mmCIF file of C-alpha atoms in Angstrom:
data_model
loop_
_atom_site.group_PDB
_atom_site.id
_atom_site.type_symbol
_atom_site.label_atom_id
_atom_site.label_comp_id
_atom_site.label_asym_id
_atom_site.label_seq_id
_atom_site.Cartn_x
_atom_site.Cartn_y
_atom_site.Cartn_z
ATOM 1 C CA MET A 1 -57.924 44.050 145.555
ATOM 2 C CA PRO A 2 -56.400 47.336 144.576
ATOM 3 C CA PHE A 3 -58.082 49.051 141.316
ATOM 4 C CA TYR A 4 -55.144 49.042 139.105
ATOM 5 C CA ARG A 5 -54.699 44.924 139.612
ATOM 6 C CA VAL A 6 -58.291 44.053 138.810
ATOM 7 C CA LEU A 7 -57.869 45.647 135.305
ATOM 8 C CA ALA A 8 -54.632 44.413 134.976
ATOM 9 C CA GLY A 9 -55.968 41.173 135.545
ATOM 10 C CA ARG A 10 -59.176 41.910 132.882
ATOM 11 C CA LEU A 11 -56.451 42.883 130.534
ATOM 12 C CA GLY A 12 -54.443 39.666 130.695
ATOM 13 C CA LEU A 13 -57.991 38.374 130.009
ATOM 14 C CA LEU A 14 -57.823 39.925 127.430
ATOM 15 C CA THR A 15 -54.687 39.249 126.455
ATOM 16 C CA LEU A 16 -55.571 35.758 126.013
ATOM 17 C CA PHE A 17 -58.652 35.917 124.042
ATOM 18 C CA LEU A 18 -57.088 38.053 121.676
ATOM 19 C CA ALA A 19 -54.417 35.254 121.500
ATOM 20 C CA LEU A 20 -56.348 32.119 121.328
ATOM 21 C CA ALA A 21 -59.071 34.488 118.371
ATOM 22 C CA ALA A 22 -55.829 34.640 117.142
ATOM 23 C CA CYS A 23 -54.797 30.507 116.855
ATOM 24 C CA ALA A 24 -58.076 29.813 115.827
ATOM 25 C CA GLU A 25 -58.182 32.531 113.374
ATOM 26 C CA PRO A 26 -61.766 31.843 111.960
ATOM 27 C CA ARG A 27 -62.392 30.562 108.260
ATOM 28 C CA GLN A 28 -62.083 33.034 105.518
ATOM 29 C CA GLU A 29 -66.085 32.735 103.993
ATOM 30 C CA LEU A 30 -66.064 31.111 100.488
ATOM 31 C CA PRO A 31 -66.689 33.810 97.644
ATOM 32 C CA VAL A 32 -69.842 33.591 95.841
ATOM 33 C CA ASN A 33 -69.580 33.300 92.033
ATOM 34 C CA THR A 34 -71.391 35.169 89.596
ATOM 35 C CA ARG A 35 -70.028 34.419 86.340
ATOM 36 C CA LEU A 36 -70.600 31.018 86.610
ATOM 37 C CA GLY A 37 -73.677 28.398 87.035
ATOM 38 C CA GLY A 38 -77.649 28.916 87.496
ATOM 39 C CA ASP A 39 -80.316 26.140 86.771
ATOM 40 C CA PHE A 40 -80.831 23.935 84.689
ATOM 41 C CA THR A 41 -83.251 20.673 84.074
ATOM 42 C CA LEU A 42 -81.484 17.609 82.687
ATOM 43 C CA THR A 43 -82.739 13.733 82.687
ATOM 44 C CA ASP A 44 -81.220 11.330 86.212
ATOM 45 C CA HIS A 45 -79.694 8.028 85.848
ATOM 46 C CA ARG A 46 -83.290 7.051 86.762
ATOM 47 C CA GLY A 47 -84.699 8.861 83.527
ATOM 48 C CA GLU A 48 -86.641 10.954 85.292
ATOM 49 C CA ALA A 49 -86.037 15.199 84.781
ATOM 50 C CA PHE A 50 -83.829 16.738 87.628
ATOM 51 C CA ARG A 51 -83.696 20.236 88.513
ATOM 52 C CA LEU A 52 -80.619 22.153 90.178
ATOM 53 C CA ALA A 53 -83.355 23.827 92.014
ATOM 54 C CA ASP A 54 -84.771 21.142 93.744
ATOM 55 C CA GLN A 55 -81.547 20.915 95.457
ATOM 56 C CA GLU A 56 -81.907 23.448 97.457
ATOM 57 C CA GLY A 57 -81.249 23.106 100.732
ATOM 58 C CA ARG A 58 -77.845 20.336 99.805
ATOM 59 C CA VAL A 59 -74.342 21.400 99.212
ATOM 60 C CA VAL A 60 -73.839 20.224 95.336
ATOM 61 C CA LEU A 61 -70.056 18.558 94.017
ATOM 62 C CA MET A 62 -70.514 18.717 90.524
ATOM 63 C CA PHE A 63 -68.581 18.026 87.826
ATOM 64 C CA PHE A 64 -68.155 16.593 83.731
ATOM 65 C CA GLY A 65 -66.522 13.846 81.963
ATOM 66 C CA TYR A 66 -67.935 10.287 80.695
ATOM 67 C CA THR A 67 -67.952 7.097 80.998
ATOM 68 C CA HIS A 68 -65.845 6.004 78.073
ATOM 69 C CA CYS A 69 -63.094 8.334 79.626
ATOM 70 C CA PRO A 70 -60.215 5.447 81.111
ATOM 71 C CA ASP A 71 -58.010 8.245 82.615
ATOM 72 C CA ILE A 72 -59.113 11.292 84.414
ATOM 73 C CA CYS A 73 -63.007 10.577 84.142
ATOM 74 C CA PRO A 74 -63.164 7.319 87.282
ATOM 75 C CA ALA A 75 -59.883 9.099 88.810
ATOM 76 C CA THR A 76 -61.637 12.360 89.728
ATOM 77 C CA LEU A 77 -64.788 10.089 90.254
ATOM 78 C CA ALA A 78 -63.418 8.403 92.837
ATOM 79 C CA ARG A 79 -62.259 11.527 94.898
ATOM 80 C CA VAL A 80 -65.894 13.328 94.386
ATOM 81 C CA SER A 81 -66.683 9.489 95.863
ATOM 82 C CA GLN A 82 -64.442 9.522 97.965
ATOM 83 C CA VAL A 83 -64.737 12.934 99.497
ATOM 84 C CA TYR A 84 -68.978 12.576 99.458
ATOM 85 C CA ARG A 85 -67.997 9.086 102.161
ATOM 86 C CA ASN A 86 -66.295 11.231 104.336
ATOM 87 C CA LEU A 87 -69.360 13.368 104.947
ATOM 88 C CA ARG A 88 -71.110 10.519 105.327
ATOM 89 C CA GLU A 89 -68.551 9.481 107.907
ATOM 90 C CA ALA A 90 -69.952 12.866 109.642
ATOM 91 C CA GLY A 91 -73.039 12.277 109.423
ATOM 92 C CA ASP A 92 -73.730 14.403 106.590
ATOM 93 C CA ALA A 93 -74.505 12.742 104.000
ATOM 94 C CA GLY A 94 -78.454 14.319 103.193
ATOM 95 C CA ARG A 95 -77.094 17.080 103.125
ATOM 96 C CA VAL A 96 -74.145 16.322 99.840
ATOM 97 C CA GLN A 97 -75.464 15.456 96.883
ATOM 98 C CA PRO A 98 -72.245 14.786 93.961
ATOM 99 C CA LEU A 99 -73.614 15.211 90.548
ATOM 100 C CA PHE A 100 -71.960 13.070 87.167
ATOM 101 C CA ILE A 101 -72.820 15.228 84.086
ATOM 102 C CA THR A 102 -72.003 13.044 80.715
ATOM 103 C CA PHE A 103 -70.489 14.880 77.665
ATOM 104 C CA ASP A 104 -71.813 11.812 75.744
ATOM 105 C CA PRO A 105 -75.617 11.040 75.718
ATOM 106 C CA ALA A 106 -75.328 8.888 72.719
ATOM 107 C CA ARG A 107 -73.045 6.114 74.577
ATOM 108 C CA ASP A 108 -74.277 7.150 78.445
ATOM 109 C CA THR A 109 -77.215 6.718 78.274
ATOM 110 C CA PRO A 110 -79.340 6.906 81.596
ATOM 111 C CA ALA A 111 -79.683 3.447 81.627
ATOM 112 C CA HIS A 112 -75.782 3.670 81.613
ATOM 113 C CA LEU A 113 -75.301 5.661 83.742
ATOM 114 C CA ALA A 114 -77.380 4.201 85.832
ATOM 115 C CA GLU A 115 -75.159 0.323 86.411
ATOM 116 C CA TYR A 116 -71.797 2.616 86.088
ATOM 117 C CA LEU A 117 -71.950 5.016 89.361
ATOM 118 C CA PRO A 118 -73.795 2.795 91.917
ATOM 119 C CA TRP A 119 -70.244 0.920 91.573
ATOM 120 C CA PHE A 120 -69.166 4.739 93.275
ATOM 121 C CA LYS A 121 -70.616 3.786 96.406
ATOM 122 C CA ALA A 122 -71.647 8.002 96.677
ATOM 123 C CA ASP A 123 -74.872 8.176 95.624
ATOM 124 C CA VAL A 124 -73.760 10.290 93.077
ATOM 125 C CA ILE A 125 -76.246 11.274 90.237
ATOM 126 C CA GLY A 126 -75.897 11.179 86.490
ATOM 127 C CA LEU A 127 -77.357 13.796 84.317
ATOM 128 C CA THR A 128 -77.599 13.088 81.017
ATOM 129 C CA GLY A 129 -79.651 14.831 77.824
ATOM 130 C CA SER A 130 -79.999 15.987 74.646
ATOM 131 C CA GLU A 131 -76.298 17.044 72.959
ATOM 132 C CA ALA A 132 -77.858 20.710 73.541
ATOM 133 C CA ASP A 133 -79.284 20.950 76.959
ATOM 134 C CA ILE A 134 -75.926 19.852 78.046
ATOM 135 C CA ARG A 135 -73.804 21.910 75.962
ATOM 136 C CA ALA A 136 -76.272 24.957 77.269
ATOM 137 C CA VAL A 137 -75.484 23.947 81.190
ATOM 138 C CA ALA A 138 -71.781 23.432 80.140
ATOM 139 C CA GLU A 139 -71.323 27.040 79.413
ATOM 140 C CA GLN A 140 -73.630 28.064 81.697
ATOM 141 C CA TYR A 141 -70.459 26.209 84.018
ATOM 142 C CA GLY A 142 -68.046 27.209 81.055
ATOM 143 C CA VAL A 143 -67.443 24.175 80.265
ATOM 144 C CA VAL A 144 -65.958 23.328 76.883
ATOM 145 C CA PHE A 145 -66.216 20.169 75.383
ATOM 146 C CA LEU A 146 -65.191 19.071 71.889
ATOM 147 C CA LYS A 147 -66.030 15.649 70.709
ATOM 148 C CA SER A 148 -63.297 14.112 68.294
ATOM 149 C CA ASP A 149 -64.046 12.454 65.037
ATOM 150 C CA PRO A 150 -64.043 9.042 65.330
ATOM 151 C CA GLN A 151 -60.612 6.869 65.480
ATOM 152 C CA ASP A 152 -61.306 3.325 65.206
ATOM 153 C CA GLY A 153 -64.573 3.456 66.064
ATOM 154 C CA GLY A 154 -64.927 4.796 69.837
ATOM 155 C CA TYR A 155 -64.330 9.277 69.874
ATOM 156 C CA ASP A 156 -62.920 11.067 72.973
ATOM 157 C CA PHE A 157 -63.214 14.802 73.859
ATOM 158 C CA THR A 158 -61.191 17.299 74.976
ATOM 159 C CA HIS A 159 -62.706 19.078 78.067
ATOM 160 C CA SER A 160 -62.005 21.158 80.843
ATOM 161 C CA ASP A 161 -62.116 18.835 84.140
ATOM 162 C CA TYR A 162 -63.052 21.375 86.543
ATOM 163 C CA VAL A 163 -65.289 20.134 89.646
ATOM 164 C CA TYR A 164 -67.800 22.875 90.770
ATOM 165 C CA LEU A 165 -68.929 23.226 94.459
ATOM 166 C CA LEU A 166 -72.284 25.205 94.476
ATOM 167 C CA ASP A 167 -73.976 26.038 98.198
ATOM 168 C CA GLN A 168 -77.460 24.706 99.240
ATOM 169 C CA GLN A 169 -79.082 27.708 96.599
ATOM 170 C CA GLY A 170 -76.927 26.498 94.123
ATOM 171 C CA ARG A 171 -74.770 29.425 93.226
ATOM 172 C CA VAL A 172 -70.649 28.298 92.501
ATOM 173 C CA ARG A 173 -68.735 29.098 95.457
ATOM 174 C CA LYS A 174 -65.661 27.493 94.435
ATOM 175 C CA LEU A 175 -63.704 25.110 91.585
ATOM 176 C CA TYR A 176 -61.001 23.171 91.882
ATOM 177 C CA PRO A 177 -58.798 21.187 89.148
ATOM 178 C CA SER A 178 -59.942 17.650 89.112
ATOM 179 C CA ASP A 179 -57.257 15.837 91.497
ATOM 180 C CA PHE A 180 -58.086 18.079 93.594
ATOM 181 C CA ASN A 181 -56.855 17.500 97.836
ATOM 182 C CA ILE A 182 -59.471 15.428 98.656
ATOM 183 C CA ASP A 183 -59.762 17.436 102.585
ATOM 184 C CA GLU A 184 -59.985 20.910 101.440
ATOM 185 C CA VAL A 185 -62.850 19.812 99.615
ATOM 186 C CA THR A 186 -64.285 18.062 102.041
ATOM 187 C CA ASP A 187 -63.625 21.045 105.137
ATOM 188 C CA ASP A 188 -64.795 23.577 102.022
ATOM 189 C CA VAL A 189 -68.389 21.751 101.449
ATOM 190 C CA GLN A 190 -68.882 21.586 105.589
ATOM 191 C CA SER A 191 -68.033 24.774 105.424
ATOM 192 C CA LEU A 192 -71.028 25.772 103.729
ATOM 193 C CA LEU A 193 -73.376 22.880 105.814
ATOM 194 C CA MET B 1 -42.580 -9.769 87.991
ATOM 195 C CA MET B 2 -41.598 -10.741 83.978
ATOM 196 C CA TYR B 3 -43.295 -13.085 82.905
ATOM 197 C CA LYS B 4 -41.196 -13.048 79.831
ATOM 198 C CA ALA B 5 -38.604 -12.581 81.598
ATOM 199 C CA PHE B 6 -39.764 -15.625 84.385
ATOM 200 C CA PHE B 7 -40.122 -17.639 81.199
ATOM 201 C CA ASN B 8 -36.709 -16.905 79.977
ATOM 202 C CA ARG B 9 -34.677 -16.423 82.924
ATOM 203 C CA ALA B 10 -36.464 -20.422 82.991
ATOM 204 C CA LEU B 11 -35.114 -21.199 79.857
ATOM 205 C CA ALA B 12 -31.603 -19.978 80.058
ATOM 206 C CA ARG B 13 -32.075 -21.860 82.962
ATOM 207 C CA ALA B 14 -32.656 -24.897 81.314
ATOM 208 C CA LEU B 15 -30.713 -24.461 78.019
ATOM 209 C CA ALA B 16 -27.413 -24.199 80.353
ATOM 210 C CA GLY B 17 -28.212 -27.398 81.655
ATOM 211 C CA ALA B 18 -28.254 -28.843 78.354
ATOM 212 C CA GLY B 19 -25.030 -26.770 77.599
ATOM 213 C CA LEU B 20 -26.787 -24.134 74.997
ATOM 214 C CA LEU B 21 -26.050 -21.133 77.482
ATOM 215 C CA ALA B 22 -25.058 -18.986 74.098
ATOM 216 C CA LEU B 23 -27.649 -19.547 72.682
ATOM 217 C CA ALA B 24 -29.500 -18.884 75.546
ATOM 218 C CA ALA B 25 -27.788 -15.224 76.518
ATOM 219 C CA GLY B 26 -29.322 -13.975 73.047
ATOM 220 C CA ALA B 27 -32.752 -15.089 74.083
ATOM 221 C CA SER B 28 -33.190 -13.538 77.329
ATOM 222 C CA ALA B 29 -33.588 -10.148 75.952
ATOM 223 C CA ALA B 30 -36.634 -8.847 78.060
ATOM 224 C CA ASP B 31 -34.177 -8.463 81.322
ATOM 225 C CA ASP B 32 -32.945 -5.648 79.982
ATOM 226 C CA LEU B 33 -36.651 -3.692 79.921
ATOM 227 C CA VAL B 34 -37.329 -3.731 83.327
ATOM 228 C CA VAL B 35 -41.387 -2.652 83.879
ATOM 229 C CA GLU B 36 -42.311 -1.022 87.009
ATOM 230 C CA ASN B 37 -45.023 0.258 89.316
ATOM 231 C CA ALA B 38 -47.460 -1.679 86.607
ATOM 232 C CA TRP B 39 -51.163 -0.934 88.116
ATOM 233 C CA LEU B 40 -54.488 -0.494 86.340
ATOM 234 C CA ARG B 41 -57.385 1.613 87.844
ATOM 235 C CA ALA B 42 -59.837 -0.069 88.936
ATOM 236 C CA VAL B 43 -63.746 0.913 87.108
ATOM 237 C CA PRO B 44 -67.109 -0.569 87.267
ATOM 238 C CA PRO B 45 -67.763 -3.494 85.672
ATOM 239 C CA VAL B 46 -70.058 -2.192 83.552
ATOM 240 C CA SER B 47 -66.783 0.149 82.264
ATOM 241 C CA PRO B 48 -65.858 0.096 78.597
ATOM 242 C CA THR B 49 -62.419 1.414 78.915
ATOM 243 C CA MET B 50 -60.283 0.857 81.384
ATOM 244 C CA ALA B 51 -56.636 3.012 81.796
ATOM 245 C CA GLY B 52 -53.297 0.740 82.958
ATOM 246 C CA TYR B 53 -50.097 2.806 84.712
ATOM 247 C CA PHE B 54 -46.435 2.265 84.644
ATOM 248 C CA GLU B 55 -42.878 3.036 83.957
ATOM 249 C CA LEU B 56 -40.535 1.673 82.080
ATOM 250 C CA ARG B 57 -36.719 1.375 82.165
ATOM 251 C CA ASN B 58 -34.258 0.647 79.418
ATOM 252 C CA LYS B 59 -31.113 -0.872 81.078
ATOM 253 C CA GLY B 60 -29.849 -2.334 77.597
ATOM 254 C CA ASP B 61 -27.127 -0.794 75.522
ATOM 255 C CA ARG B 62 -29.782 -0.156 72.157
ATOM 256 C CA SER B 63 -32.844 1.501 71.344
ATOM 257 C CA VAL B 64 -36.498 0.194 71.607
ATOM 258 C CA LYS B 65 -39.424 1.958 70.710
ATOM 259 C CA LEU B 66 -42.731 0.751 72.559
ATOM 260 C CA GLU B 67 -45.632 1.029 70.384
ATOM 261 C CA GLY B 68 -48.660 -0.372 71.856
ATOM 262 C CA ALA B 69 -49.816 -3.169 74.545
ATOM 263 C CA GLU B 70 -52.197 -5.799 74.018
ATOM 264 C CA ALA B 71 -53.981 -8.086 77.090
ATOM 265 C CA GLU B 72 -55.601 -11.203 76.827
ATOM 266 C CA PHE B 73 -59.435 -9.066 78.076
ATOM 267 C CA ALA B 74 -58.739 -6.196 76.030
ATOM 268 C CA GLY B 75 -59.710 -6.552 71.997
ATOM 269 C CA MET B 76 -57.754 -3.281 71.958
ATOM 270 C CA ALA B 77 -54.895 -1.521 73.309
ATOM 271 C CA MET B 78 -53.411 1.908 72.303
ATOM 272 C CA LEU B 79 -50.615 4.437 74.043
ATOM 273 C CA HIS B 80 -52.613 7.517 74.907
ATOM 274 C CA GLY B 81 -51.433 10.485 76.992
ATOM 275 C CA THR B 82 -54.080 12.939 78.136
ATOM 276 C CA GLU B 83 -52.616 16.458 77.061
ATOM 277 C CA THR B 84 -53.583 19.852 79.100
ATOM 278 C CA THR B 85 -53.826 22.638 76.444
ATOM 279 C CA GLY B 86 -52.864 27.008 76.845
ATOM 280 C CA ASP B 87 -56.747 27.423 77.666
ATOM 281 C CA GLY B 88 -56.999 24.229 80.703
ATOM 282 C CA GLN B 89 -58.557 21.968 78.316
ATOM 283 C CA ARG B 90 -57.942 18.454 78.568
ATOM 284 C CA ARG B 91 -57.275 16.092 74.891
ATOM 285 C CA MET B 92 -56.746 12.434 74.838
ATOM 286 C CA VAL B 93 -53.747 11.664 72.236
ATOM 287 C CA HIS B 94 -53.205 9.096 70.941
ATOM 288 C CA LEU B 95 -49.504 9.222 70.820
ATOM 289 C CA GLY B 96 -46.561 7.145 68.332
ATOM 290 C CA THR B 97 -44.321 4.776 69.431
ATOM 291 C CA ILE B 98 -41.757 5.606 72.047
ATOM 292 C CA ARG B 99 -38.419 5.963 71.950
ATOM 293 C CA LEU B 100 -36.108 4.834 74.710
ATOM 294 C CA ASP B 101 -32.758 5.159 74.037
ATOM 295 C CA PRO B 102 -30.238 3.075 77.071
ATOM 296 C CA GLY B 103 -30.473 4.232 80.233
ATOM 297 C CA ASP B 104 -33.700 6.125 79.136
ATOM 298 C CA ARG B 105 -36.837 5.533 82.029
ATOM 299 C CA VAL B 106 -40.860 6.732 80.329
ATOM 300 C CA SER B 107 -43.506 7.217 83.068
ATOM 301 C CA PHE B 108 -47.225 6.295 82.495
ATOM 302 C CA LYS B 109 -49.179 7.911 84.845
ATOM 303 C CA PRO B 110 -52.493 9.682 85.724
ATOM 304 C CA GLY B 111 -53.440 12.535 84.163
ATOM 305 C CA GLY B 112 -50.583 11.980 81.654
ATOM 306 C CA LYS B 113 -49.153 9.070 79.790
ATOM 307 C CA HIS B 114 -51.766 5.836 79.982
ATOM 308 C CA LEU B 115 -53.059 2.762 78.441
ATOM 309 C CA MET B 116 -56.118 2.473 76.926
ATOM 310 C CA LEU B 117 -57.249 -0.435 76.998
ATOM 311 C CA MET B 118 -60.112 -0.787 75.242
ATOM 312 C CA LYS B 119 -63.385 -3.665 73.841
ATOM 313 C CA LEU B 120 -63.071 -5.553 77.683
ATOM 314 C CA SER B 121 -64.023 -9.112 77.563
ATOM 315 C CA ASP B 122 -64.343 -8.843 80.824
ATOM 316 C CA VAL B 123 -63.572 -6.247 83.437
ATOM 317 C CA PRO B 124 -60.566 -6.895 85.953
ATOM 318 C CA ARG B 125 -61.695 -5.593 89.513
ATOM 319 C CA ALA B 126 -59.799 -3.682 92.274
ATOM 320 C CA GLY B 127 -57.159 -6.468 94.072
ATOM 321 C CA GLU B 128 -56.725 -8.820 91.118
ATOM 322 C CA THR B 129 -53.765 -9.253 89.243
ATOM 323 C CA VAL B 130 -53.540 -9.836 85.538
ATOM 324 C CA ALA B 131 -50.779 -9.796 82.713
ATOM 325 C CA VAL B 132 -50.436 -6.832 79.904
ATOM 326 C CA CYS B 133 -48.056 -7.156 77.533
ATOM 327 C CA LEU B 134 -46.128 -4.113 76.334
ATOM 328 C CA THR B 135 -45.139 -4.520 73.083
ATOM 329 C CA PHE B 136 -42.675 -2.834 70.833
ATOM 330 C CA THR B 137 -41.349 -2.645 67.356
ATOM 331 C CA ASN B 138 -37.891 -4.233 67.664
ATOM 332 C CA HIS B 139 -37.694 -6.060 70.685
ATOM 333 C CA ASP B 140 -40.149 -8.740 72.175
ATOM 334 C CA ASP B 141 -43.117 -8.309 73.740
ATOM 335 C CA VAL B 142 -42.328 -7.597 77.767
ATOM 336 C CA CYS B 143 -45.084 -8.853 79.682
ATOM 337 C CA ALA B 144 -45.576 -7.276 83.579
ATOM 338 C CA ASP B 145 -48.164 -7.841 86.012
ATOM 339 C CA PHE B 146 -50.555 -5.430 86.842
ATOM 340 C CA GLN B 147 -52.039 -4.599 90.516
ATOM 341 C CA VAL B 148 -55.942 -3.678 89.809
ATOM 342 C CA ARG B 149 -56.713 -0.739 92.933
ATOM 343 C CA HIS B 150 -58.289 2.111 93.445
ATOM 344 C CA ASN B 151 -55.213 4.955 93.337
ATOM 345 C CA SER B 152 -51.628 5.074 92.813
ATOM 346 C CA PRO B 153 -48.636 2.718 94.309
#
């Protein structure tokens, strides 16, 4: 076979490879957010100390809320739970952990969280603690919350409602709005596994 | 479907049968207000609150003012709004009355206006349908079936 035909054939193959590579564009790695995050210790819904660093090796989906919030919080919990169930179906459940941190330790005791969270069927760990400890964690993650004046015996919180994606080293890799796209988050989690 | 509307229609038929149609016409006031896509977000049975969503249309020829809601399983119900502030904070606000002029429509939907049901004696489960009545300052209550579901219909 003449040399030029071999070359043409190889060039053809090379072109084909390049074309294929362009089609299956490699996924952009999620950047590490260095401004937010960090280790913390709170109390989980079983009443035991929970340290974020102990989740090393797991991708964490973390968000803040409170169980007396009827609109956004249960919707966010339901969406995060759906992501978790998708991942569980894909066999990744053991390497992903949803965390729910309450702003409202007075009403969201470990016992109440232990009753509330299993309904979402997503092995969500509920975290509570002293107001000061929760505020410190919120500050680490850039979350602001403000308790309203009690009205009719109840109170609410004004709060930011991002969902945080933490990688296996506990670093913040992405923030989502509370009405995030379930497939996007599922894909992002898998990209970190 | 609306209990009240159903009741009014039944009443209208009964009264029409008795030759009292003129009186019935005045009583079928709820036909001017239409509730659609009414649902409650399913929450855990130990949940202290529930949120309700719906669309309300004023097909009548006079303004009405929505002021609240009532449900048998809730000791208290309020109209709430979730507001997003400039820096992305979410805040719950109590809404006063909501005025609907003829032809107006108001949507209560996730992340926006919602019915806040509190002091729940019972937490209806996903798949159930429960009656919630909207109350007005200048109109009879309008009751509708709210479906308990995980997501928007």
